[in-house]
PDB file of C-alpha atoms in Angstrom:
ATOM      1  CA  UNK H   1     172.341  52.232 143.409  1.00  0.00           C
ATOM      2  CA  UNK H   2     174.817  54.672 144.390  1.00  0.00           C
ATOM      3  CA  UNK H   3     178.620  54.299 143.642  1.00  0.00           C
ATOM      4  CA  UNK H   4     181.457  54.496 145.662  1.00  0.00           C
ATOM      5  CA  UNK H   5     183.614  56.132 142.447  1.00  0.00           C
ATOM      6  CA  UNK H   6     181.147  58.922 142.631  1.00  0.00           C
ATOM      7  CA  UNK H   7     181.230  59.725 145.955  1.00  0.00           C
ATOM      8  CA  UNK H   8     184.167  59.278 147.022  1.00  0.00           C
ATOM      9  CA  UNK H   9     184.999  62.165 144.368  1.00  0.00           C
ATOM     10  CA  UNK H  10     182.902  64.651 145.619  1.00  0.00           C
ATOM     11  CA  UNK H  11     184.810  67.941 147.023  1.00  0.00           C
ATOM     12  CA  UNK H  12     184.379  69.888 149.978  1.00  0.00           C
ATOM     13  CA  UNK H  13     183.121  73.714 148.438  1.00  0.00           C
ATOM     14  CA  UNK H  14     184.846  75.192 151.585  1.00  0.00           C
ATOM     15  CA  UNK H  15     185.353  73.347 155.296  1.00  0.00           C
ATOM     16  CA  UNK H  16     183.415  76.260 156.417  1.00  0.00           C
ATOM     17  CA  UNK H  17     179.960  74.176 155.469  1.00  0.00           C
ATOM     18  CA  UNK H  18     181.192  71.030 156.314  1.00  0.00           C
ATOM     19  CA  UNK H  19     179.618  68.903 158.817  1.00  0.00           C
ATOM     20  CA  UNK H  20     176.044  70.899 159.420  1.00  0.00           C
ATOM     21  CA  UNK H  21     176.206  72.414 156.230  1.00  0.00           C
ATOM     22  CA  UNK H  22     177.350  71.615 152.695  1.00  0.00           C
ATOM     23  CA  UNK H  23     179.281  68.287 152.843  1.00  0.00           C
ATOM     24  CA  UNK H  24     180.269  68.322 149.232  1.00  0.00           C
ATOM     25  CA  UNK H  25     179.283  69.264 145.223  1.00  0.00           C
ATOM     26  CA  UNK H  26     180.611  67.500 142.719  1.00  0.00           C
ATOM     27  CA  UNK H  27     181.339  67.983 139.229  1.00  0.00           C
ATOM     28  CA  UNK H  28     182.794  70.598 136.352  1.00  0.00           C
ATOM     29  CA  UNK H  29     182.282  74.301 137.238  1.00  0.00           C
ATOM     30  CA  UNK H  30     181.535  75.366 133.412  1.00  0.00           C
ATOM     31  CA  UNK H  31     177.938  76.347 131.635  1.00  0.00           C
ATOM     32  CA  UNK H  32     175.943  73.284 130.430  1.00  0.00           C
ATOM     33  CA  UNK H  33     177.134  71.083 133.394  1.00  0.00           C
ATOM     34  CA  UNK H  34     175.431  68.847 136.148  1.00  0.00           C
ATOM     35  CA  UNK H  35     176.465  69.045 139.316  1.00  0.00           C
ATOM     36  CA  UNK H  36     175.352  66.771 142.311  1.00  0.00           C
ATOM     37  CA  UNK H  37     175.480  67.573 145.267  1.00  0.00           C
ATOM     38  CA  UNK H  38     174.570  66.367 149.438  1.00  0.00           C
ATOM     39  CA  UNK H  39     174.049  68.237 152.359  1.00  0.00           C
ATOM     40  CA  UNK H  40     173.810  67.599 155.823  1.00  0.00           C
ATOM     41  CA  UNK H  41     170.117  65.972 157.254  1.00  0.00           C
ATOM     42  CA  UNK H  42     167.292  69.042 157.954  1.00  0.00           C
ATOM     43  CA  UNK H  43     169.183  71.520 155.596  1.00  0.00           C
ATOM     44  CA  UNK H  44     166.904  72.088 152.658  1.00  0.00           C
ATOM     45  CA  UNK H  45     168.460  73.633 149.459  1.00  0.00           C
ATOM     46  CA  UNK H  46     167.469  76.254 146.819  1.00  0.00           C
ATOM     47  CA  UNK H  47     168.576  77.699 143.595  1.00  0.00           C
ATOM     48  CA  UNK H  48     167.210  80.911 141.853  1.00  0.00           C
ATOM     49  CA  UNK H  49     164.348  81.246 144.276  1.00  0.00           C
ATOM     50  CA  UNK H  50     163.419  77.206 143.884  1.00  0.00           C
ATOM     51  CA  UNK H  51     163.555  74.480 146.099  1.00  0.00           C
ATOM     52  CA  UNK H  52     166.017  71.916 145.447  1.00  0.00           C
ATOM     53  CA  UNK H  53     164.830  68.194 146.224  1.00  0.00           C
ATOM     54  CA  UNK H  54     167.072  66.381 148.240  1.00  0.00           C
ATOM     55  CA  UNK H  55     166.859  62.384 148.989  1.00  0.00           C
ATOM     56  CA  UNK H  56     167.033  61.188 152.198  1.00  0.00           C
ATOM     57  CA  UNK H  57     170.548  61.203 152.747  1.00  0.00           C
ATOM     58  CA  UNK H  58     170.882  64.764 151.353  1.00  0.00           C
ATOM     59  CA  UNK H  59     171.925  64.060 147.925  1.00  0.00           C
ATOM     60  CA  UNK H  60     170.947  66.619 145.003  1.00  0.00           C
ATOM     61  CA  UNK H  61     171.221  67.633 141.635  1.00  0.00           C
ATOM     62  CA  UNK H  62     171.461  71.298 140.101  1.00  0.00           C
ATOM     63  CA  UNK H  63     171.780  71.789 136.469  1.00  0.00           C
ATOM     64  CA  UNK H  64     173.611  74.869 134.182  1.00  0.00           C
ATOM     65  CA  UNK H  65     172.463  75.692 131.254  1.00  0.00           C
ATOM     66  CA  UNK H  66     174.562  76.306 127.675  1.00  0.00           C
ATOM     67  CA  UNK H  67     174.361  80.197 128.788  1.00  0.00           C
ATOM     68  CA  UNK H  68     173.520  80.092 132.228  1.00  0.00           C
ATOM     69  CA  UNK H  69     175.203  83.567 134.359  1.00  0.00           C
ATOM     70  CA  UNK H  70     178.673  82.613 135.097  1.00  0.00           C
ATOM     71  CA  UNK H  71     177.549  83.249 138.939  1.00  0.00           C
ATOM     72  CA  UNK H  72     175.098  81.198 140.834  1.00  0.00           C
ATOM     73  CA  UNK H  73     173.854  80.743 144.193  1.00  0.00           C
ATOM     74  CA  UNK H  74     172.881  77.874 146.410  1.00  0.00           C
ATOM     75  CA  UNK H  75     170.679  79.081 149.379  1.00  0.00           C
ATOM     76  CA  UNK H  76     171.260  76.507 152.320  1.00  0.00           C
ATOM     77  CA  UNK H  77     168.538  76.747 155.153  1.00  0.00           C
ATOM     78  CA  UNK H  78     168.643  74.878 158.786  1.00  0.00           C
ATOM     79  CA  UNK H  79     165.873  75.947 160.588  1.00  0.00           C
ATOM     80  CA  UNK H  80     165.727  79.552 160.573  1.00  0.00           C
ATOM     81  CA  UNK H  81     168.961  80.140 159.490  1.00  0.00           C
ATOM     82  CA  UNK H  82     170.305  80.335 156.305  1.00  0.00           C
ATOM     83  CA  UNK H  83     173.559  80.281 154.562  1.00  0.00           C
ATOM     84  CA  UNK H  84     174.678  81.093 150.712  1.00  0.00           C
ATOM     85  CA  UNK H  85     177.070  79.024 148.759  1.00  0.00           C
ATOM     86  CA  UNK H  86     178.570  80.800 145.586  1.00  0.00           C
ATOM     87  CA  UNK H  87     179.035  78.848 142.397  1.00  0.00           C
ATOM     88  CA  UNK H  88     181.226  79.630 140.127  1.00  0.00           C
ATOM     89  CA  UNK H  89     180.921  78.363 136.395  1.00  0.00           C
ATOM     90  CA  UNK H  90     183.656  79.208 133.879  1.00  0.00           C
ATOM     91  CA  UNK H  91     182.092  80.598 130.475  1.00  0.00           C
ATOM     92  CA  UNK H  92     182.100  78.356 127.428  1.00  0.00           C
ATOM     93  CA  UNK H  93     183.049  79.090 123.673  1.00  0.00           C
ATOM     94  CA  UNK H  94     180.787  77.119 121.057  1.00  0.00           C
ATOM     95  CA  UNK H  95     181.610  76.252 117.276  1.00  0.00           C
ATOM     96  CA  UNK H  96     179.408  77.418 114.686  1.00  0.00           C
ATOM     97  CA  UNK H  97     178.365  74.471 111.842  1.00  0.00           C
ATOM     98  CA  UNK H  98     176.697  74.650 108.946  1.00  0.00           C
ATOM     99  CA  UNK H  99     175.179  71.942 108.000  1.00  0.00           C
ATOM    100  CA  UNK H 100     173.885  71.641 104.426  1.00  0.00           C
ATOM    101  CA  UNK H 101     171.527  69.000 102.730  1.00  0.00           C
ATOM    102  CA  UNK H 102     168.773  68.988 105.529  1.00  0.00           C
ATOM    103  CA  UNK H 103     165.788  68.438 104.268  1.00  0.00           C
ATOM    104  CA  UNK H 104     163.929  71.559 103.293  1.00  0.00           C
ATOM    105  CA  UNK H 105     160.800  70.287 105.233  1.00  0.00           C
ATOM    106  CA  UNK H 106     162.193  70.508 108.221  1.00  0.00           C
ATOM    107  CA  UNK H 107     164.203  73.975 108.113  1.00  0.00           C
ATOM    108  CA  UNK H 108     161.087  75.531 107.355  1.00  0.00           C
ATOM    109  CA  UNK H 109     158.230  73.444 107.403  1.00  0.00           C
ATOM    110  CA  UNK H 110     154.730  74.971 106.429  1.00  0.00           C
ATOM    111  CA  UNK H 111     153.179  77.008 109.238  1.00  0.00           C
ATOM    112  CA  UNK H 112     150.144  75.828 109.105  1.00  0.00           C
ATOM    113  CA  UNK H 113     150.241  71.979 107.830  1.00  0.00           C
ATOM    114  CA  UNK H 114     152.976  70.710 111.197  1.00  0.00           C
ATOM    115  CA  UNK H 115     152.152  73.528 113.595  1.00  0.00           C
ATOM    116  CA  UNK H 116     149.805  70.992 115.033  1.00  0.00           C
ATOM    117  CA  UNK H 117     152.178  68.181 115.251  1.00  0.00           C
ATOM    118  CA  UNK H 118     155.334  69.815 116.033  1.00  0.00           C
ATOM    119  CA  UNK H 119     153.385  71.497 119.193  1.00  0.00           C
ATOM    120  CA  UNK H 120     151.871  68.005 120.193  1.00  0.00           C
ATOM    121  CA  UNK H 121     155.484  66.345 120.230  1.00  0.00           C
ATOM    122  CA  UNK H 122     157.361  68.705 122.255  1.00  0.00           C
ATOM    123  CA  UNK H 123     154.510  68.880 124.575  1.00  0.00           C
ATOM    124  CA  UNK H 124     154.983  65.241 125.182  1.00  0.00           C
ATOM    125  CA  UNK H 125     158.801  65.850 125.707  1.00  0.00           C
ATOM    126  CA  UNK H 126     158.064  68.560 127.633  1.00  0.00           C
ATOM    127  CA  UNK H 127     155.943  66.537 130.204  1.00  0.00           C
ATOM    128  CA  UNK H 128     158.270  64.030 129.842  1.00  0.00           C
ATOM    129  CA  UNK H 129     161.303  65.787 131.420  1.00  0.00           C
ATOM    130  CA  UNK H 130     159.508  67.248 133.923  1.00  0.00           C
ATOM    131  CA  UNK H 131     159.344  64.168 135.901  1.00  0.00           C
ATOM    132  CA  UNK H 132     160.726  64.068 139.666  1.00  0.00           C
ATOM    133  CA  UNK H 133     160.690  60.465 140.530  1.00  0.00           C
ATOM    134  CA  UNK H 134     162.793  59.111 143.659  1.00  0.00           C
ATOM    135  CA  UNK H 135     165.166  57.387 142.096  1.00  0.00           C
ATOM    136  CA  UNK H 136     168.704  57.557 142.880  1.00  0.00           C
ATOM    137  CA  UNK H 137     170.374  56.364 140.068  1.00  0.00           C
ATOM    138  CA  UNK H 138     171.625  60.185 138.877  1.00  0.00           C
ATOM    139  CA  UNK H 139     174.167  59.782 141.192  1.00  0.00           C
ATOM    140  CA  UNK H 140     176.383  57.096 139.574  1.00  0.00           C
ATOM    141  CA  UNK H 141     178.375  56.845 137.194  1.00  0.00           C
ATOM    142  CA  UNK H 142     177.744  57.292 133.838  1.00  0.00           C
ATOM    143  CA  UNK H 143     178.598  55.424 130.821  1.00  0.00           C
ATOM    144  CA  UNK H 144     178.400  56.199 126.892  1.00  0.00           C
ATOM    145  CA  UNK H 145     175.310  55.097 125.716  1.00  0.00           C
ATOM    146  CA  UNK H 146     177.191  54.575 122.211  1.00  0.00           C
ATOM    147  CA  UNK H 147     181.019  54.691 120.822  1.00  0.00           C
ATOM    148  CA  UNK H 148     182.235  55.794 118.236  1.00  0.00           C
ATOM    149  CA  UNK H 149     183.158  59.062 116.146  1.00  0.00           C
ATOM    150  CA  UNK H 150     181.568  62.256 117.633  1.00  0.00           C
ATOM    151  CA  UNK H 151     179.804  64.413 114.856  1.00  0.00           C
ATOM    152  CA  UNK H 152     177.951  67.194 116.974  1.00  0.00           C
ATOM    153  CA  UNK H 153     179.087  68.905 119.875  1.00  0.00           C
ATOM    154  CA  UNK H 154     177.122  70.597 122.401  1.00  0.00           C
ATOM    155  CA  UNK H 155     176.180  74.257 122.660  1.00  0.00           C
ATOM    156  CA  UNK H 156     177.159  74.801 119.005  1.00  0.00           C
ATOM    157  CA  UNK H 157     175.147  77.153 116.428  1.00  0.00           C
ATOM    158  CA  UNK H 158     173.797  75.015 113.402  1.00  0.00           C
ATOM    159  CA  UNK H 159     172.862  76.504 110.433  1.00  0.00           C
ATOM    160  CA  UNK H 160     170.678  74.504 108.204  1.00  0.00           C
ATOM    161  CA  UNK H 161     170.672  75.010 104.489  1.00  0.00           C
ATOM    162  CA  UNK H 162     172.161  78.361 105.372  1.00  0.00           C
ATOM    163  CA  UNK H 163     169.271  79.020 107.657  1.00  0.00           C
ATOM    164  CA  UNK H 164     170.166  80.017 111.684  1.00  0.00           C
ATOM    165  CA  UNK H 165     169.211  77.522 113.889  1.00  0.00           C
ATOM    166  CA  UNK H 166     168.792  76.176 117.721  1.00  0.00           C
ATOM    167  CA  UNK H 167     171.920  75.889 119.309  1.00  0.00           C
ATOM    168  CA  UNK H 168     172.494  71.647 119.578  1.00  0.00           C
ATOM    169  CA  UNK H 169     171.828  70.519 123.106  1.00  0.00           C
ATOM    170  CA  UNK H 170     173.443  67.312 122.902  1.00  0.00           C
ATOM    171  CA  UNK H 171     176.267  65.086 121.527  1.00  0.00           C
ATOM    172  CA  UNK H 172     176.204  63.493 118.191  1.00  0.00           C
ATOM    173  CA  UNK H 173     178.017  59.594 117.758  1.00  0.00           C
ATOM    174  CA  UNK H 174     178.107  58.395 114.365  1.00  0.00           C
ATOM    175  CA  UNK H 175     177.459  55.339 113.647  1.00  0.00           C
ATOM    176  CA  UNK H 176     175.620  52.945 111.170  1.00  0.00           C
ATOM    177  CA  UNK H 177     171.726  52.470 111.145  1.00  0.00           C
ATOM    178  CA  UNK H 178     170.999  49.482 113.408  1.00  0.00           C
ATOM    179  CA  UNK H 179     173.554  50.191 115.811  1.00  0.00           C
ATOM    180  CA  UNK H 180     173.021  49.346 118.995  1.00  0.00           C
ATOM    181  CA  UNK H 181     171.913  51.945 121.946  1.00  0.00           C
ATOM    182  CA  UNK H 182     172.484  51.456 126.020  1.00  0.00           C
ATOM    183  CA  UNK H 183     171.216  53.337 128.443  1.00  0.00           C
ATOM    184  CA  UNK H 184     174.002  55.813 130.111  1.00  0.00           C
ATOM    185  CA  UNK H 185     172.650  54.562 133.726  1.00  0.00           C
ATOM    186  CA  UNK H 186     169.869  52.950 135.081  1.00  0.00           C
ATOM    187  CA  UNK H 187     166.456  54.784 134.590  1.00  0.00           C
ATOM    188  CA  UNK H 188     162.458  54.457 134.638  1.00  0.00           C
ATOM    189  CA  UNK H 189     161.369  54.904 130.355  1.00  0.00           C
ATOM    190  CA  UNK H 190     158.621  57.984 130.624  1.00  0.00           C
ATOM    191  CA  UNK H 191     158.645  58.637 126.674  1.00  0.00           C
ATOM    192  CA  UNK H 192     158.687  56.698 123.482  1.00  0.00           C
ATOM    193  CA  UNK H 193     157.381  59.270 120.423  1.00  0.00           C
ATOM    194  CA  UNK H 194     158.167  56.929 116.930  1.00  0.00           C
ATOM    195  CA  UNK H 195     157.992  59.384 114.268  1.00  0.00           C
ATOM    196  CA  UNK H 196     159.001  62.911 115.266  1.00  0.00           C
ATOM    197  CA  UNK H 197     158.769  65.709 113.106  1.00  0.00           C
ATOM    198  CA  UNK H 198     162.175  67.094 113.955  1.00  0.00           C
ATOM    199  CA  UNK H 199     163.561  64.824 116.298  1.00  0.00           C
ATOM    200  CA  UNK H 200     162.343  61.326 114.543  1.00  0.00           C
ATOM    201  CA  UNK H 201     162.499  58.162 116.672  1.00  0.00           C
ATOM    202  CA  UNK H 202     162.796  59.628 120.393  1.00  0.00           C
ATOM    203  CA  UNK H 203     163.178  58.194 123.758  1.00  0.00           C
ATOM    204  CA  UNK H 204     163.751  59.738 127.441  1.00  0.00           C
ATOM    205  CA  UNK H 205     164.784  57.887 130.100  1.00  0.00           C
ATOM    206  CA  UNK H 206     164.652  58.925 133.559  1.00  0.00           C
ATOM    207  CA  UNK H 207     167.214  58.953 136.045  1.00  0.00           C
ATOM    208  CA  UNK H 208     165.946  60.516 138.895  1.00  0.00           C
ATOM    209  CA  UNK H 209     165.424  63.667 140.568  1.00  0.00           C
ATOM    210  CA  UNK H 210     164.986  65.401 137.094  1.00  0.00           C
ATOM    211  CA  UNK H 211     167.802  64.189 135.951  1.00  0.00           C
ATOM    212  CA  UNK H 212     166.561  62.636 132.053  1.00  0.00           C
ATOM    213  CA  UNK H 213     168.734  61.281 129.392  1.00  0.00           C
ATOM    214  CA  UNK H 214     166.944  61.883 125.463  1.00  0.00           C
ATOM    215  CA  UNK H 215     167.813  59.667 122.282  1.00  0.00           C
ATOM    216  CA  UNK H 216     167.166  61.105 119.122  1.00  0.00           C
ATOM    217  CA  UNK H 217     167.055  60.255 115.573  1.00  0.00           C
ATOM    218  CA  UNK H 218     166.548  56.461 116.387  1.00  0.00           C
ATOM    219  CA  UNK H 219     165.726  54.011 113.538  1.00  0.00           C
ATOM    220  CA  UNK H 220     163.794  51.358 116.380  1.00  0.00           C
ATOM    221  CA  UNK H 221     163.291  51.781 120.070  1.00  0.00           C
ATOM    222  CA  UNK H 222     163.685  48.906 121.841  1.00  0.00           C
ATOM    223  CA  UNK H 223     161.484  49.723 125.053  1.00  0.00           C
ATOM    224  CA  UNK H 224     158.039  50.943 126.190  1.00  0.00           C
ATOM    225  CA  UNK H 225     156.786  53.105 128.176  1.00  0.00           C
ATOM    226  CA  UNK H 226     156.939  52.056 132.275  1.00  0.00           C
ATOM    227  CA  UNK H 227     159.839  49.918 131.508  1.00  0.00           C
ATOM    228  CA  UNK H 228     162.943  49.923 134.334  1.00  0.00           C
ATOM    229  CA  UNK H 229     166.056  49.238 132.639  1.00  0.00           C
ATOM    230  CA  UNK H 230     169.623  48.560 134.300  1.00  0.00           C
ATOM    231  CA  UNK H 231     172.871  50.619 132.881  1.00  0.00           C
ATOM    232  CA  UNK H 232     173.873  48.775 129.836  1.00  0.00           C
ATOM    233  CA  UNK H 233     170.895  47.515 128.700  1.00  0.00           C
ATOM    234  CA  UNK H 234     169.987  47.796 124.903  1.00  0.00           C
ATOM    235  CA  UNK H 235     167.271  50.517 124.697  1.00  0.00           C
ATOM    236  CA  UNK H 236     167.148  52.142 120.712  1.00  0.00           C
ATOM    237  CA  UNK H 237     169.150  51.708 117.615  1.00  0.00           C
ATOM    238  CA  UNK H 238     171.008  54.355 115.929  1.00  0.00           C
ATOM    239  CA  UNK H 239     169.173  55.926 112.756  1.00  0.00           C
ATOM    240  CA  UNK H 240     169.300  59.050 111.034  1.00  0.00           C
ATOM    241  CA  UNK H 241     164.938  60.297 111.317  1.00  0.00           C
ATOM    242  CA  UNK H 242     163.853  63.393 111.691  1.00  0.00           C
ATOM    243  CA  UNK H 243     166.088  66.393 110.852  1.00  0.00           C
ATOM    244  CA  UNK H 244     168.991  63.963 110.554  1.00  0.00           C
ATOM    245  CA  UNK H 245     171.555  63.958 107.150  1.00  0.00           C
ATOM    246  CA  UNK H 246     172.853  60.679 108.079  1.00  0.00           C
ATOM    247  CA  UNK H 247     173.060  57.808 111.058  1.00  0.00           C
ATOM    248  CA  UNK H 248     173.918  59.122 114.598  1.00  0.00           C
ATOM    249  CA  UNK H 249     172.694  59.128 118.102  1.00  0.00           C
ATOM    250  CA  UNK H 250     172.001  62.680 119.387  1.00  0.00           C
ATOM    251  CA  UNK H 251     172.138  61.550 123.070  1.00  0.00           C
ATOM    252  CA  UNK H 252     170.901  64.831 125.206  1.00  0.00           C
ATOM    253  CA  UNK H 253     170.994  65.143 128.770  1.00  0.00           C
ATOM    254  CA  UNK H 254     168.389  67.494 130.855  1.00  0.00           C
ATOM    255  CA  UNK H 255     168.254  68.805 134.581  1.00  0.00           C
ATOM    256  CA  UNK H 256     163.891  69.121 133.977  1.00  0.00           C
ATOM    257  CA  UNK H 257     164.022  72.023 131.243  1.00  0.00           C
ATOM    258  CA  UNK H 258     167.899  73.528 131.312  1.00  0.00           C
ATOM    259  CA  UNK H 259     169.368  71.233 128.918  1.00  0.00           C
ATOM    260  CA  UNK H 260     173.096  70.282 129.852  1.00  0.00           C
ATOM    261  CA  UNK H 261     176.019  68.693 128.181  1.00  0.00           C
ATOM    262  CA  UNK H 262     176.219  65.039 128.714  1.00  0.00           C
ATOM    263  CA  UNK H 263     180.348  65.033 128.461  1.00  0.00           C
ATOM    264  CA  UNK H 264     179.853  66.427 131.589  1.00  0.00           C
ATOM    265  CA  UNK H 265     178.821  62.889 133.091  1.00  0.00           C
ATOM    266  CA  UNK H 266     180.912  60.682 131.383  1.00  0.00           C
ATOM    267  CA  UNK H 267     184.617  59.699 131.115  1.00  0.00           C
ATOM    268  CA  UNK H 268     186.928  60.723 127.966  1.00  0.00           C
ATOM    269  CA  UNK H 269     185.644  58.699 125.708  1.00  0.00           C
ATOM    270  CA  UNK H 270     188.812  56.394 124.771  1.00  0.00           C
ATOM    271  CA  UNK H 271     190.236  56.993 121.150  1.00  0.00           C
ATOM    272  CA  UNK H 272     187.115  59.391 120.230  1.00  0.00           C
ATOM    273  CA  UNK H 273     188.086  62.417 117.598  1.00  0.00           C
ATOM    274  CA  UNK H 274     185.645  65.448 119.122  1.00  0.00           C
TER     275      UNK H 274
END
């Protein structure tokens, strides 16, 4: 169900596209954000060559990733004519961490002995996120899954055991094994992997539209599979599998593959030390 605190925010990109055009897009103009979007009935949308879904009242999503060109453009089409909306991100700067005591395993984990595995789990993510269900639920408001002090930031370079890494996709809250986990909004479950190599206890919840919320590191998922569950509702515990050093939820947000900043969907979060 839709909000009225989203929509009401949602800001004209220029009166020129208002009314049969572009009636509004909505969110921060930086790399690694979500933006959502609505446009007028019979105008389809694009980005980058690909169709954009839209619901039935026009509503959208379009996602940024942590290096995505600092231009973009939204092709707008009404019949046979078509119209171009310029986007305009600003660029980001990300922190480099080094983060020592990993286990060795899973820096560099023998070739041959996890290939297998390692392949078989992110295939399963993989599928997982490319979902495109018809729910709605992207478009409200979304809460913090967890509280508490932030340990990882988005976008920034790890280095593990002085080894280069994968720049972290999501945003780490510490907090003790057992902790509980909500979901940010309400979403369809469409993955539940146990025992990760890397990523340990995982979950992805689906929001709608491609829009997917991942949970990392969890000590006990709390779900299955199928399951619909309402904003709020206890989904994981925190835990510290996988290529963890200690307890935290690595809460990750995805627009189908470009992997986004969750900050960008939720409010400050009130006394937190990023």
């Amino acid at each position: 169900m839709r909000t009225l605190a989203v929509l009401a925010a949602w800001l004209l990109v220029s009166p020129a596209f208002a009314g049969d055009w572009l009636l509004s897009l909505n969110g921060e103009r930086t790399q690694g954000t979500l933006l959502r979007g609505q446009v007028a009935p019979g105008v389809s949308v694009s980005l980058a060559g690909k169709p954009v879904r839209t619901t039935g009242d026009g509503f959208f999503a379009v996602g940024f990733g942590r290096d995505a060109a600092l231009e973009q453009t939204l092709v707008l089409q009404k019949g046979e004519v078509t119209q171009q909306v310029l986007v305009t991100l600003s660029q980001r700067e990300y922190d480099i961490q080094r983060v020592e005591g990993v286990p060795q395993r899973t820096v560099a984990p023998p070739p041959e002995a996890v290939l297998k595995r390692i392949r078989r789990e992110a295939a399963g993510i993989k599928a997982a996120r490319a979902t495109d269900s018809d729910s709605e639920s992207f478009l409200t408001n979304f809460q913090w899954p967890l509280t508490g002090r932030i340990s990882g930031v988005y976008g920034s370079q790890r280095v593990y055991n002085g080894k280069p890494g994968r720049p972290h996709y999501g945003v780490d809250v510490a907090r003790p094994t057992g902790t509980v986990v909500v979901a940010p909004a309400d979403a369809v479950v469409t993955l539940v992997q146990n025992d990760n190599y890397y990523s340990g206890g995982t979950l992805i919840l689906d929001h709608g539209y491609g829009v997917s919320s991942t949970m990392i590191h969890l000590s006990e998922v709390l779900v299955e599979k199928g399951q619909t569950v309402k904003q709020g509702d206890p989904v994981a515990k925190v835990g510290a599998s996988g290529r963890a050093t200690g307890p935290h939820l690595d809460w990750r947000l995805n627009w189908f593959e470009e992997k986004l900043d969750p900050v960008t969907v939720v409010p400050q979060m009130a006394g937190n030390n990023e």
